[in-house]
CSV table of C-alpha atoms in Angstrom, one decimal:
chain,number,residue,atom,x,y,z
A,1,MET,CA,-21.4,134.9,195.3
A,2,ALA,CA,-23.5,137.7,194.0
A,3,GLN,CA,-26.0,139.1,196.5
A,4,LEU,CA,-29.4,140.7,196.2
A,5,LYS,CA,-29.6,144.0,198.1
A,6,ALA,CA,-32.8,145.2,199.7
A,7,SER,CA,-33.8,148.9,199.6
A,8,SER,CA,-35.4,150.9,202.3
A,9,PRO,CA,-39.2,151.2,202.0
A,10,PRO,CA,-40.7,154.5,201.0
A,11,SER,CA,-41.1,156.6,204.1
A,12,SER,CA,-44.4,158.1,203.0
A,13,ILE,CA,-46.1,154.7,203.0
A,14,PRO,CA,-47.8,153.9,206.3
A,15,VAL,CA,-47.2,150.5,208.0
A,16,THR,CA,-51.0,149.9,208.4
A,17,ALA,CA,-52.6,148.7,205.2
A,18,PRO,CA,-55.9,150.2,204.1
A,19,SER,CA,-59.1,148.1,204.1
A,20,LEU,CA,-58.6,145.9,201.0
A,21,HIS,CA,-59.4,142.4,199.7
A,22,PRO,CA,-56.8,139.9,201.0
A,23,THR,CA,-55.0,140.0,197.7
A,24,GLY,CA,-54.8,143.8,197.7
A,25,ARG,CA,-53.7,143.8,201.3
A,26,LEU,CA,-51.0,141.2,200.6
A,27,LEU,CA,-49.7,143.2,197.7
A,28,TYR,CA,-49.8,146.4,199.8
A,29,HIS,CA,-47.6,144.9,202.5
A,30,GLN,CA,-45.3,143.0,200.1
A,31,LEU,CA,-44.7,146.0,197.8
A,32,TRP,CA,-44.0,148.1,200.9
A,33,LYS,CA,-41.3,145.6,201.9
A,34,ALA,CA,-40.1,145.0,198.3
A,35,LYS,CA,-36.6,145.3,196.9
A,36,THR,CA,-35.6,148.2,194.7
A,37,SER,CA,-36.2,146.2,191.5
A,38,SER,CA,-39.8,145.7,192.4
A,39,PHE,CA,-40.4,149.5,192.8
A,40,LYS,CA,-38.5,150.2,189.5
A,41,GLU,CA,-40.8,147.8,187.6
A,42,LEU,CA,-43.9,149.6,188.9
A,43,GLY,CA,-42.5,153.0,188.6
A,44,LEU,CA,-42.6,153.6,192.3
A,45,ARG,CA,-39.9,155.6,194.0
A,46,THR,CA,-39.5,157.0,197.5
A,47,SER,CA,-41.4,160.1,196.5
A,48,VAL,CA,-44.6,158.2,195.7
A,49,GLY,CA,-47.1,158.5,198.5
A,50,ALA,CA,-49.4,155.9,200.1
A,51,LYS,CA,-52.4,157.1,198.1
A,52,LYS,CA,-50.8,156.1,194.8
A,53,LEU,CA,-50.0,152.6,196.1
A,54,GLN,CA,-53.4,152.2,197.7
A,55,ASP,CA,-55.1,153.0,194.3
A,56,ILE,CA,-53.0,150.3,192.6
A,57,CYS,CA,-53.9,147.7,195.2
A,58,CYS,CA,-57.6,148.6,195.0
A,59,GLN,CA,-57.5,148.1,191.3
A,60,LEU,CA,-56.0,144.7,191.8
A,61,THR,CA,-58.8,143.8,194.2
A,62,ILE,CA,-61.3,143.8,191.3
A,63,LYS,CA,-59.5,140.9,189.7
A,64,ALA,CA,-59.3,138.9,192.9
A,65,ALA,CA,-62.9,137.7,192.7
A,66,ALA,CA,-62.1,135.7,189.6
A,67,ARG,CA,-58.4,134.8,190.2
A,68,SER,CA,-56.4,133.3,193.0
A,69,ASP,CA,-53.9,135.4,195.0
A,70,THR,CA,-51.0,133.7,193.3
A,71,GLU,CA,-52.3,134.4,189.8
A,72,VAL,CA,-52.8,138.1,190.6
A,73,VAL,CA,-49.4,138.4,192.2
A,74,SER,CA,-47.7,136.6,189.3
A,75,GLU,CA,-49.3,138.9,186.7
A,76,THR,CA,-48.8,142.1,188.6
A,77,ILE,CA,-45.1,141.8,189.3
A,78,LYS,CA,-43.9,140.7,185.8
A,79,GLY,CA,-40.3,141.3,185.4
A,80,GLY,CA,-39.6,141.3,189.2
A,81,GLY,CA,-40.5,139.5,192.3
A,82,LEU,CA,-41.4,140.6,195.8
A,83,ARG,CA,-37.8,140.2,197.0
A,84,GLY,CA,-35.8,140.9,193.9
A,85,LYS,CA,-35.2,139.8,190.3
A,86,LEU,CA,-33.6,136.6,189.1
A,87,ASN,CA,-33.9,135.2,185.6
A,88,LYS,CA,-33.7,131.5,186.1
A,89,VAL,CA,-33.1,129.3,189.2
A,90,VAL,CA,-32.1,125.7,189.3
A,91,LEU,CA,-33.8,124.1,192.3
A,92,ALA,CA,-32.6,120.9,194.0
A,93,TYR,CA,-35.9,119.1,193.7
A,94,SER,CA,-37.1,115.9,195.4
A,95,GLY,CA,-40.9,116.1,194.8
A,96,GLY,CA,-41.5,116.3,198.5
A,97,LEU,CA,-43.5,118.9,200.4
A,98,ASP,CA,-40.7,121.5,200.9
A,99,THR,CA,-39.3,121.6,197.4
A,100,SER,CA,-42.8,121.5,195.9
A,101,VAL,CA,-43.8,124.7,197.7
A,102,ILE,CA,-40.4,126.4,196.9
A,103,VAL,CA,-41.3,126.4,193.2
A,104,PRO,CA,-44.2,128.9,193.4
A,105,TRP,CA,-42.4,130.8,196.2
A,106,LEU,CA,-39.4,131.4,194.0
A,107,ARG,CA,-41.6,132.6,191.1
A,108,GLU,CA,-43.6,134.9,193.3
A,109,ASN,CA,-40.6,136.3,195.2
A,110,TYR,CA,-37.9,136.5,192.5
A,111,GLY,CA,-40.0,136.7,189.3
A,112,CYS,CA,-38.0,133.9,187.8
A,113,GLU,CA,-38.3,130.7,185.8
A,114,VAL,CA,-37.7,127.6,187.9
A,115,VAL,CA,-35.8,124.6,186.6
A,116,CYS,CA,-36.2,121.6,188.9
A,117,PHE,CA,-33.2,119.3,189.2
A,118,THR,CA,-33.3,115.8,190.5
A,119,ALA,CA,-30.2,113.6,191.0
A,120,ASP,CA,-30.6,109.9,190.9
A,121,VAL,CA,-28.1,108.8,193.6
A,122,GLY,CA,-29.9,105.5,194.3
A,123,GLN,CA,-32.8,106.7,196.3
A,124,GLY,CA,-35.1,104.3,194.5
A,125,ILE,CA,-37.4,104.3,191.5
A,126,LYS,CA,-40.5,105.1,193.6
A,127,GLU,CA,-39.1,108.5,194.6
A,128,LEU,CA,-38.5,109.3,190.9
A,129,ASP,CA,-42.0,108.3,189.7
A,130,GLY,CA,-44.2,111.1,188.5
A,131,LEU,CA,-41.6,113.8,189.3
A,132,GLU,CA,-42.0,115.7,186.1
A,133,GLN,CA,-45.8,116.0,186.5
A,134,LYS,CA,-45.3,117.1,190.1
A,135,ALA,CA,-42.7,119.7,189.1
A,136,LYS,CA,-44.7,121.2,186.3
A,137,ALA,CA,-47.9,121.2,188.5
A,138,SER,CA,-46.0,123.2,191.0
A,139,GLY,CA,-45.0,125.8,188.3
A,140,ALA,CA,-41.6,124.7,187.1
A,141,CYS,CA,-40.8,125.2,183.5
A,142,GLN,CA,-38.6,122.1,183.3
A,143,LEU,CA,-37.4,119.1,185.2
A,144,VAL,CA,-33.8,117.8,184.7
A,145,VAL,CA,-33.0,114.3,186.0
A,146,LYS,CA,-29.4,113.0,186.0
A,147,ASP,CA,-28.3,109.5,186.9
A,148,LEU,CA,-25.3,110.1,189.2
A,149,LYS,CA,-25.1,106.6,190.8
A,150,GLU,CA,-21.8,105.5,189.3
A,151,GLU,CA,-20.2,108.9,189.8
A,152,PHE,CA,-21.5,109.0,193.4
A,153,VAL,CA,-20.0,105.7,194.3
A,154,LYS,CA,-16.8,105.9,192.3
A,155,ASP,CA,-15.8,109.5,193.0
A,156,TYR,CA,-17.3,110.1,196.4
A,157,ILE,CA,-18.1,107.0,198.3
A,158,PHE,CA,-15.0,104.9,197.4
A,159,PRO,CA,-12.5,107.7,198.3
A,160,CYS,CA,-14.1,108.0,201.7
A,161,LEU,CA,-14.0,104.2,202.1
A,162,ARG,CA,-10.3,104.2,201.1
A,163,ALA,CA,-9.6,106.9,203.6
A,164,GLY,CA,-11.4,105.1,206.4
A,165,ALA,CA,-13.5,108.2,207.0
A,166,VAL,CA,-16.0,107.8,209.9
A,167,TYR,CA,-17.5,110.8,211.7
A,168,GLU,CA,-17.6,110.6,215.4
A,169,ARG,CA,-16.9,106.9,215.6
A,170,LYS,CA,-20.1,105.7,214.0
A,171,TYR,CA,-21.4,107.8,211.1
A,172,LEU,CA,-20.4,106.5,207.6
A,173,LEU,CA,-21.2,109.9,206.0
A,174,GLY,CA,-24.1,108.8,203.7
A,175,THR,CA,-25.8,112.2,203.4
A,176,SER,CA,-22.5,114.1,203.6
A,177,MET,CA,-21.0,112.4,200.6
A,178,ALA,CA,-24.2,112.8,198.5
A,179,ARG,CA,-24.6,116.5,198.8
A,180,PRO,CA,-21.4,117.6,196.9
A,181,VAL,CA,-22.1,115.3,193.9
A,182,ILE,CA,-25.7,116.7,193.7
A,183,ALA,CA,-24.5,120.3,194.1
A,184,LYS,CA,-21.8,119.9,191.5
A,185,ALA,CA,-24.4,118.6,189.0
A,186,MET,CA,-26.6,121.6,189.9
A,187,VAL,CA,-23.8,124.0,188.9
A,188,ASP,CA,-23.4,122.1,185.6
A,189,VAL,CA,-27.1,122.3,184.9
A,190,ALA,CA,-27.2,126.0,185.7
A,191,LYS,CA,-24.5,126.5,183.1
A,192,GLU,CA,-26.4,124.3,180.6
A,193,VAL,CA,-29.8,126.2,181.0
A,194,GLY,CA,-28.3,129.6,181.5
A,195,ALA,CA,-29.5,130.0,185.1
A,196,ASP,CA,-28.1,132.8,187.3
A,197,ALA,CA,-29.1,131.2,190.6
A,198,VAL,CA,-29.4,127.9,192.4
A,199,SER,CA,-31.7,127.0,195.3
A,200,HIS,CA,-32.2,124.3,197.8
A,201,GLY,CA,-34.7,123.2,200.4
A,202,CYS,CA,-32.4,122.8,203.4
A,203,THR,CA,-33.5,124.2,206.7
A,204,GLY,CA,-31.4,126.8,208.6
A,205,LYS,CA,-30.8,124.3,211.4
A,206,GLY,CA,-29.1,121.5,209.4
A,207,ASN,CA,-25.8,120.6,207.9
A,208,ASP,CA,-27.0,120.3,204.3
A,209,GLN,CA,-27.3,124.0,203.7
A,210,VAL,CA,-23.6,124.3,204.3
A,211,ARG,CA,-22.7,121.3,202.1
A,212,PHE,CA,-24.7,122.6,199.2
A,213,GLU,CA,-23.5,126.2,199.4
A,214,LEU,CA,-19.8,125.5,199.9
A,215,THR,CA,-19.9,123.4,196.7
A,216,PHE,CA,-21.6,126.3,194.9
A,217,PHE,CA,-19.0,128.7,196.2
A,218,ALA,CA,-16.1,126.4,195.1
A,219,LEU,CA,-17.4,125.7,191.6
A,220,ASN,CA,-19.1,128.9,190.6
A,221,PRO,CA,-18.9,131.8,193.0
A,222,LYS,CA,-20.9,134.0,190.6
A,223,LEU,CA,-24.2,132.1,191.1
A,224,ASN,CA,-26.8,133.6,193.4
A,225,VAL,CA,-28.0,131.2,196.1
A,226,VAL,CA,-31.5,131.3,197.4
A,227,ALA,CA,-32.3,129.4,200.6
A,228,PRO,CA,-36.1,129.8,201.2
A,229,TRP,CA,-36.1,128.3,204.7
A,230,ARG,CA,-33.9,131.2,205.8
A,231,GLU,CA,-36.1,133.8,204.2
A,232,TRP,CA,-39.8,132.9,204.2
A,233,ASP,CA,-42.5,133.0,206.9
A,234,ILE,CA,-43.2,129.2,206.8
A,235,THR,CA,-42.2,127.8,210.1
A,236,GLY,CA,-43.0,124.1,209.8
A,237,ARG,CA,-44.5,121.3,207.8
A,238,GLU,CA,-48.1,122.3,208.6
A,239,ASP,CA,-47.5,125.9,207.3
A,240,ALA,CA,-46.0,124.4,204.2
A,241,ILE,CA,-49.0,122.2,203.6
A,242,GLU,CA,-51.3,125.2,203.9
A,243,TYR,CA,-49.1,127.2,201.5
A,244,ALA,CA,-49.2,124.4,199.0
A,245,LYS,CA,-53.0,124.1,199.2
A,246,LYS,CA,-53.4,127.9,198.9
A,247,HIS,CA,-51.3,128.0,195.7
A,248,ASN,CA,-52.9,124.8,194.2
A,249,VAL,CA,-49.7,122.8,194.5
A,250,PRO,CA,-50.3,119.0,194.8
A,251,VAL,CA,-49.5,118.1,198.4
A,252,PRO,CA,-47.2,115.0,198.4
A,253,VAL,CA,-47.6,114.3,202.1
A,254,THR,CA,-50.1,114.6,204.9
A,255,LYS,CA,-49.8,116.1,208.3
A,256,LYS,CA,-49.4,112.6,209.7
A,257,SER,CA,-46.0,112.0,208.1
A,258,ILE,CA,-43.5,111.5,210.9
A,259,TYR,CA,-40.0,110.7,209.9
A,260,SER,CA,-37.6,112.8,207.9
A,261,ARG,CA,-35.6,110.4,205.7
A,262,ASP,CA,-32.7,110.7,203.2
A,263,ARG,CA,-31.9,107.7,201.0
A,264,ASN,CA,-29.2,107.0,198.5
A,265,LEU,CA,-27.2,104.0,197.3
A,266,TRP,CA,-25.0,104.1,200.4
A,267,HIS,CA,-27.5,104.5,203.2
A,268,LEU,CA,-30.9,105.5,204.6
A,269,SER,CA,-31.2,107.9,207.4
A,270,HIS,CA,-34.2,108.5,209.8
A,271,GLU,CA,-34.8,111.5,211.9
A,272,GLY,CA,-37.7,113.1,213.7
A,273,ASP,CA,-40.8,112.0,215.7
A,274,ILE,CA,-39.9,109.7,218.6
A,275,LEU,CA,-36.3,109.8,217.6
A,276,GLU,CA,-36.0,113.3,218.8
A,277,ASP,CA,-35.9,111.9,222.4
A,278,PRO,CA,-32.6,110.0,222.7
A,279,ALA,CA,-34.2,107.8,225.4
A,280,ASN,CA,-36.7,106.3,222.9
A,281,GLU,CA,-36.0,103.0,221.1
A,282,PRO,CA,-36.7,103.1,217.4
A,283,LYS,CA,-39.8,101.3,216.3
A,284,LYS,CA,-39.3,98.1,214.5
A,285,ASP,CA,-41.3,99.1,211.5
A,286,MET,CA,-39.2,102.2,210.9
A,287,TYR,CA,-36.4,100.3,209.1
A,288,MET,CA,-36.5,99.9,205.4
A,289,MET,CA,-33.2,98.6,204.1
A,290,SER,CA,-32.5,95.9,206.6
A,291,VAL,CA,-34.5,93.3,208.5
A,292,ASP,CA,-34.4,93.1,212.3
A,293,PRO,CA,-31.4,91.1,213.3
A,294,GLU,CA,-33.7,88.9,215.4
A,295,ASP,CA,-35.6,88.0,212.3
A,296,ALA,CA,-32.5,87.5,210.1
A,297,PRO,CA,-31.8,84.0,208.7
A,298,ASP,CA,-30.5,81.4,211.2
A,299,GLN,CA,-27.9,80.3,208.7
A,300,ALA,CA,-24.8,82.5,208.4
A,301,GLU,CA,-23.7,83.7,204.9
A,302,TYR,CA,-20.1,84.0,203.7
A,303,VAL,CA,-19.2,86.8,201.3
A,304,THR,CA,-15.8,87.5,199.7
A,305,ILE,CA,-14.8,91.0,198.7
A,306,GLY,CA,-12.1,91.7,196.2
A,307,LEU,CA,-10.1,94.9,196.5
A,308,GLU,CA,-7.5,96.6,194.3
A,309,SER,CA,-5.5,99.5,195.7
A,310,GLY,CA,-7.9,100.0,198.5
A,311,LEU,CA,-11.1,100.0,196.3
A,312,PRO,CA,-13.7,97.2,196.0
A,313,VAL,CA,-13.9,95.6,192.6
A,314,SER,CA,-15.7,92.2,193.1
A,315,VAL,CA,-18.2,90.3,195.2
A,316,ASN,CA,-17.7,86.5,195.4
A,317,GLY,CA,-15.3,86.6,192.5
A,318,LYS,CA,-17.7,88.6,190.2
A,319,ARG,CA,-16.4,91.9,189.0
A,320,LEU,CA,-19.0,94.7,189.2
A,321,SER,CA,-19.2,98.4,188.5
A,322,PRO,CA,-19.0,100.5,191.7
A,323,ALA,CA,-22.8,101.2,191.9
A,324,SER,CA,-23.7,97.6,191.0
A,325,LEU,CA,-21.3,96.2,193.6
A,326,LEU,CA,-22.7,98.4,196.4
A,327,ALA,CA,-26.3,97.5,195.4
A,328,GLU,CA,-25.4,93.8,195.5
A,329,LEU,CA,-24.0,94.1,199.0
A,330,ASN,CA,-27.0,96.2,200.2
A,331,GLU,CA,-29.2,93.4,199.2
A,332,ILE,CA,-27.1,90.7,200.9
A,333,GLY,CA,-26.3,92.8,204.0
A,334,GLY,CA,-29.9,94.0,204.5
A,335,LYS,CA,-31.1,90.4,204.5
A,336,HIS,CA,-28.9,89.7,207.5
A,337,GLY,CA,-29.7,92.9,209.4
A,338,ILE,CA,-26.3,94.4,208.9
A,339,GLY,CA,-25.4,98.1,209.3
A,340,ARG,CA,-27.8,99.6,211.8
A,341,ILE,CA,-26.5,102.6,213.7
A,342,ASP,CA,-28.3,104.7,216.3
A,343,MET,CA,-26.3,107.8,217.3
A,344,VAL,CA,-26.4,111.3,218.8
A,345,GLU,CA,-24.1,113.4,216.7
A,346,ASN,CA,-22.7,116.9,216.8
A,347,ARG,CA,-24.0,119.0,213.9
A,348,LEU,CA,-21.8,121.5,212.2
A,349,VAL,CA,-24.1,124.3,213.2
A,350,GLY,CA,-23.6,123.6,216.9
A,351,MET,CA,-26.5,121.6,218.1
A,352,LYS,CA,-26.7,117.8,218.8
A,353,SER,CA,-29.1,115.7,216.8
A,354,ARG,CA,-30.2,112.1,216.9
A,355,GLY,CA,-30.3,109.9,213.8
A,356,VAL,CA,-30.7,106.3,212.9
A,357,TYR,CA,-28.8,105.0,209.9
A,358,GLU,CA,-29.0,101.9,207.8
A,359,THR,CA,-25.8,101.2,205.8
A,360,PRO,CA,-25.7,97.4,205.1
A,361,GLY,CA,-23.4,97.3,202.1
A,362,GLY,CA,-21.2,100.1,203.4
A,363,THR,CA,-20.7,98.3,206.7
A,364,ILE,CA,-19.5,95.2,205.0
A,365,LEU,CA,-17.1,97.2,202.8
A,366,PHE,CA,-15.6,99.1,205.7
A,367,ALA,CA,-14.9,95.8,207.6
A,368,ALA,CA,-13.3,94.3,204.5
A,369,ALA,CA,-11.1,97.3,203.6
A,370,ARG,CA,-9.9,97.9,207.1
A,371,GLU,CA,-9.0,94.2,207.6
A,372,LEU,CA,-7.0,94.1,204.4
A,373,GLU,CA,-4.9,97.1,205.6
A,374,PHE,CA,-3.8,95.1,208.6
A,375,LEU,CA,-2.0,92.8,206.1
A,376,THR,CA,-0.6,95.5,203.8
A,377,LEU,CA,0.3,98.5,206.0
A,378,ASP,CA,2.9,98.7,208.7
A,379,ARG,CA,2.2,100.1,212.2
A,380,GLU,CA,3.3,103.7,211.7
A,381,THR,CA,1.4,104.0,208.4
A,382,ILE,CA,-1.8,102.7,210.0
A,383,GLN,CA,-1.5,105.1,212.9
A,384,VAL,CA,-0.9,108.1,210.6
A,385,LYS,CA,-3.7,107.0,208.2
A,386,ASP,CA,-6.1,106.6,211.1
A,387,SER,CA,-5.3,110.1,212.5
A,388,LEU,CA,-5.8,111.7,209.1
A,389,ALA,CA,-9.0,109.7,208.5
A,390,LEU,CA,-10.6,111.6,211.4
A,391,LYS,CA,-9.9,115.0,209.8
A,392,TYR,CA,-10.9,113.7,206.4
A,393,ALA,CA,-14.3,112.7,207.9
A,394,GLU,CA,-14.7,116.1,209.5
A,395,LEU,CA,-14.0,117.9,206.2
A,396,VAL,CA,-16.6,115.7,204.3
A,397,TYR,CA,-19.2,116.1,207.1
A,398,ALA,CA,-18.7,119.9,207.0
A,399,GLY,CA,-19.2,120.1,203.2
A,400,ARG,CA,-15.6,120.8,202.3
A,401,TRP,CA,-15.4,118.2,199.6
A,402,PHE,CA,-13.7,120.6,197.2
A,403,ASP,CA,-11.4,122.0,199.8
A,404,PRO,CA,-7.7,121.7,198.7
A,405,LEU,CA,-6.9,120.1,202.1
A,406,ARG,CA,-9.3,117.2,201.5
A,407,GLU,CA,-8.0,116.8,197.9
A,408,SER,CA,-4.4,116.7,199.2
A,409,MET,CA,-5.3,114.2,201.9
A,410,ASP,CA,-7.0,112.1,199.3
A,411,ALA,CA,-3.8,112.0,197.3
A,412,PHE,CA,-2.0,110.7,200.4
A,413,MET,CA,-4.7,108.0,200.9
A,414,GLN,CA,-4.4,107.0,197.2
A,415,LYS,CA,-0.6,106.6,197.5
A,416,ILE,CA,-0.6,104.8,200.8
A,417,THR,CA,-3.1,102.2,199.7
A,418,GLU,CA,-1.4,101.3,196.4
A,419,THR,CA,-0.6,97.8,197.8
A,420,THR,CA,-3.9,97.2,199.5
A,421,THR,CA,-4.9,94.6,197.1
A,422,GLY,CA,-6.4,91.2,197.9
A,423,SER,CA,-9.6,89.6,199.1
A,424,VAL,CA,-11.4,89.4,202.4
A,425,THR,CA,-14.1,86.9,203.4
A,426,VAL,CA,-16.7,87.9,206.0
A,427,LYS,CA,-19.4,86.0,207.8
A,428,LEU,CA,-22.8,87.7,208.1
A,429,TYR,CA,-25.0,86.6,210.9
A,430,LYS,CA,-27.9,88.4,212.6
A,431,GLY,CA,-26.5,91.9,212.4
A,432,SER,CA,-22.8,91.0,212.8
A,433,VAL,CA,-20.0,91.1,210.4
A,434,THR,CA,-17.1,88.8,211.2
A,435,VAL,CA,-13.9,88.6,209.2
A,436,THR,CA,-12.9,85.0,208.6
A,437,SER,CA,-10.2,85.2,205.9
A,438,ARG,CA,-7.9,87.7,204.3
A,439,THR,CA,-5.2,87.3,201.6
A,440,SER,CA,-3.0,89.7,199.7
A,441,PRO,CA,0.0,89.4,197.3
A,442,PHE,CA,1.5,92.4,199.1
A,443,SER,CA,1.0,91.0,202.6
A,444,LEU,CA,3.6,92.0,205.2
A,445,TYR,CA,2.6,89.0,207.3
A,446,ARG,CA,5.2,86.2,207.1
A,447,GLN,CA,4.3,82.9,208.6
A,448,ASP,CA,7.9,81.8,208.7
A,449,ILE,CA,8.7,84.9,210.9
A,450,SER,CA,5.5,84.9,213.1
A,451,SER,CA,5.5,81.2,213.8
A,452,PHE,CA,6.4,79.9,217.2
A,453,GLU,CA,8.7,77.6,215.5
A,454,SER,CA,12.4,78.5,215.1
A,455,SER,CA,13.3,80.9,212.4
A,456,GLN,CA,16.5,82.0,210.7
A,457,ILE,CA,15.2,85.6,210.2
A,458,TYR,CA,14.1,86.2,213.8
A,459,ASP,CA,16.4,85.1,216.7
A,460,GLN,CA,14.4,85.2,219.9
A,461,ALA,CA,17.7,86.0,221.8
A,462,ASP,CA,17.8,89.4,220.1
A,463,ALA,CA,14.8,90.4,222.1
A,464,ALA,CA,16.8,90.8,225.3
A,465,GLY,CA,18.9,93.7,223.9
A,466,PHE,CA,15.9,95.3,222.3
A,467,ILE,CA,14.0,95.3,225.5
A,468,ARG,CA,16.9,96.8,227.5
A,469,LEU,CA,17.2,99.7,225.0
A,470,TYR,CA,13.5,100.2,224.5
A,471,GLY,CA,12.9,100.3,228.3
A,472,LEU,CA,15.9,102.4,229.2
A,473,PRO,CA,13.9,105.7,229.7
A,474,MET,CA,11.6,103.9,232.2
A,475,ARG,CA,14.5,102.3,234.0
A,476,VAL,CA,16.4,105.6,234.3
A,477,ARG,CA,13.3,107.3,235.8
A,478,ALA,CA,12.8,104.5,238.3
A,479,MET,CA,16.5,104.8,239.3
A,480,LEU,CA,16.1,108.5,239.9
A,481,GLU,CA,12.9,108.1,242.0
A,482,GLN,CA,14.6,105.4,244.1
A,483,GLY,CA,17.9,107.2,244.5
A,484,ILE,CA,19.9,104.5,242.8
């Protein structure tokens, strides 16, 4: 990845700014800390003294009475920003507070055009409404929206489902799977619009910054990556709200917003507020994809999932596209309070965090896919697959989707589940998923062998010799200990 290098400030410029209008004082300090490209643009070199810079800042003060600070800064530093120069940046944009303030921040600090990019991964129509107006009101030159729902489910969710990937016993990787498909699309958009950089609104404490940037590295290492939360002086949501108001950016939230949520077609996650204390029970009104199991219907519902080579293809006999199938099961599962997970997980960056996840359709699919494997895979294969599934989940969680190791493991999963074809029926009742039926043309289960009735294939008398040989190591050890 290309890097922007900072230069040392001119030694003749004092740290204390002269008495100026806030705009002039802002420029004085920012130009003093600016990168080499900013000084080149203004003709300032290390030999220029403080008096010259002060004169420039004083001249700018005259314009401040009629213009906002942002307008003056934008006009003054044409061709370069306060931190360097980029031509065009593709920003992962949600329309929320953080990404809304990143747009003017990028323009001000890198003197660039900003192309906002939004991926539709099933987060809901409401989150996409009015995005173009919001983006342009924030200063973006363009908004690009791509529907990635089918790609997301087919190429990211279903491979994880086939692998049986679960992180730390509970987490079904909803956010982890979504980030690489979004980042991949950003790289594609950057190529389409001729951008030389990409940017995201992930904080420096979370996993998502890693997931985005590892994908950028893997697919186009030449792109610059700008992560404002690791650079700017904004320290929290209240600072961001004040920055937005100061730069005339429409504020999409109020200071009373409490939960941090991430939604896609697979799940909905909740973090923050009372959830930051693991001792607190989540509030009932926090959930959005599923009803409280206590309020779920008193009548159980049976659902049959059809699978081919380890991948879901139908619900109740109706073949559906990957995204449509998952949406259907989300609706059914949510109605019965299926798929609620409350866990404390170990983040990649070292700290523990508490999150609550709703994954109704995914929980049903995992139960069905795993159950069918009990029919079609032998003991040794299941054990090896389960052990690899742990590593597979870790790689996905850590943002290594395009790592050759994950791709190689995926090839194994694809091969080993070739015969995992059949149907599984589950009963949904007040938050529980119970398997009631499973069938497969490749089933290794033989009723004529497993039955307690006599069988020509299995002679019970053969068990005596097997037990003597299988137990020989234990028998020898006991003889040694007892002096026999």
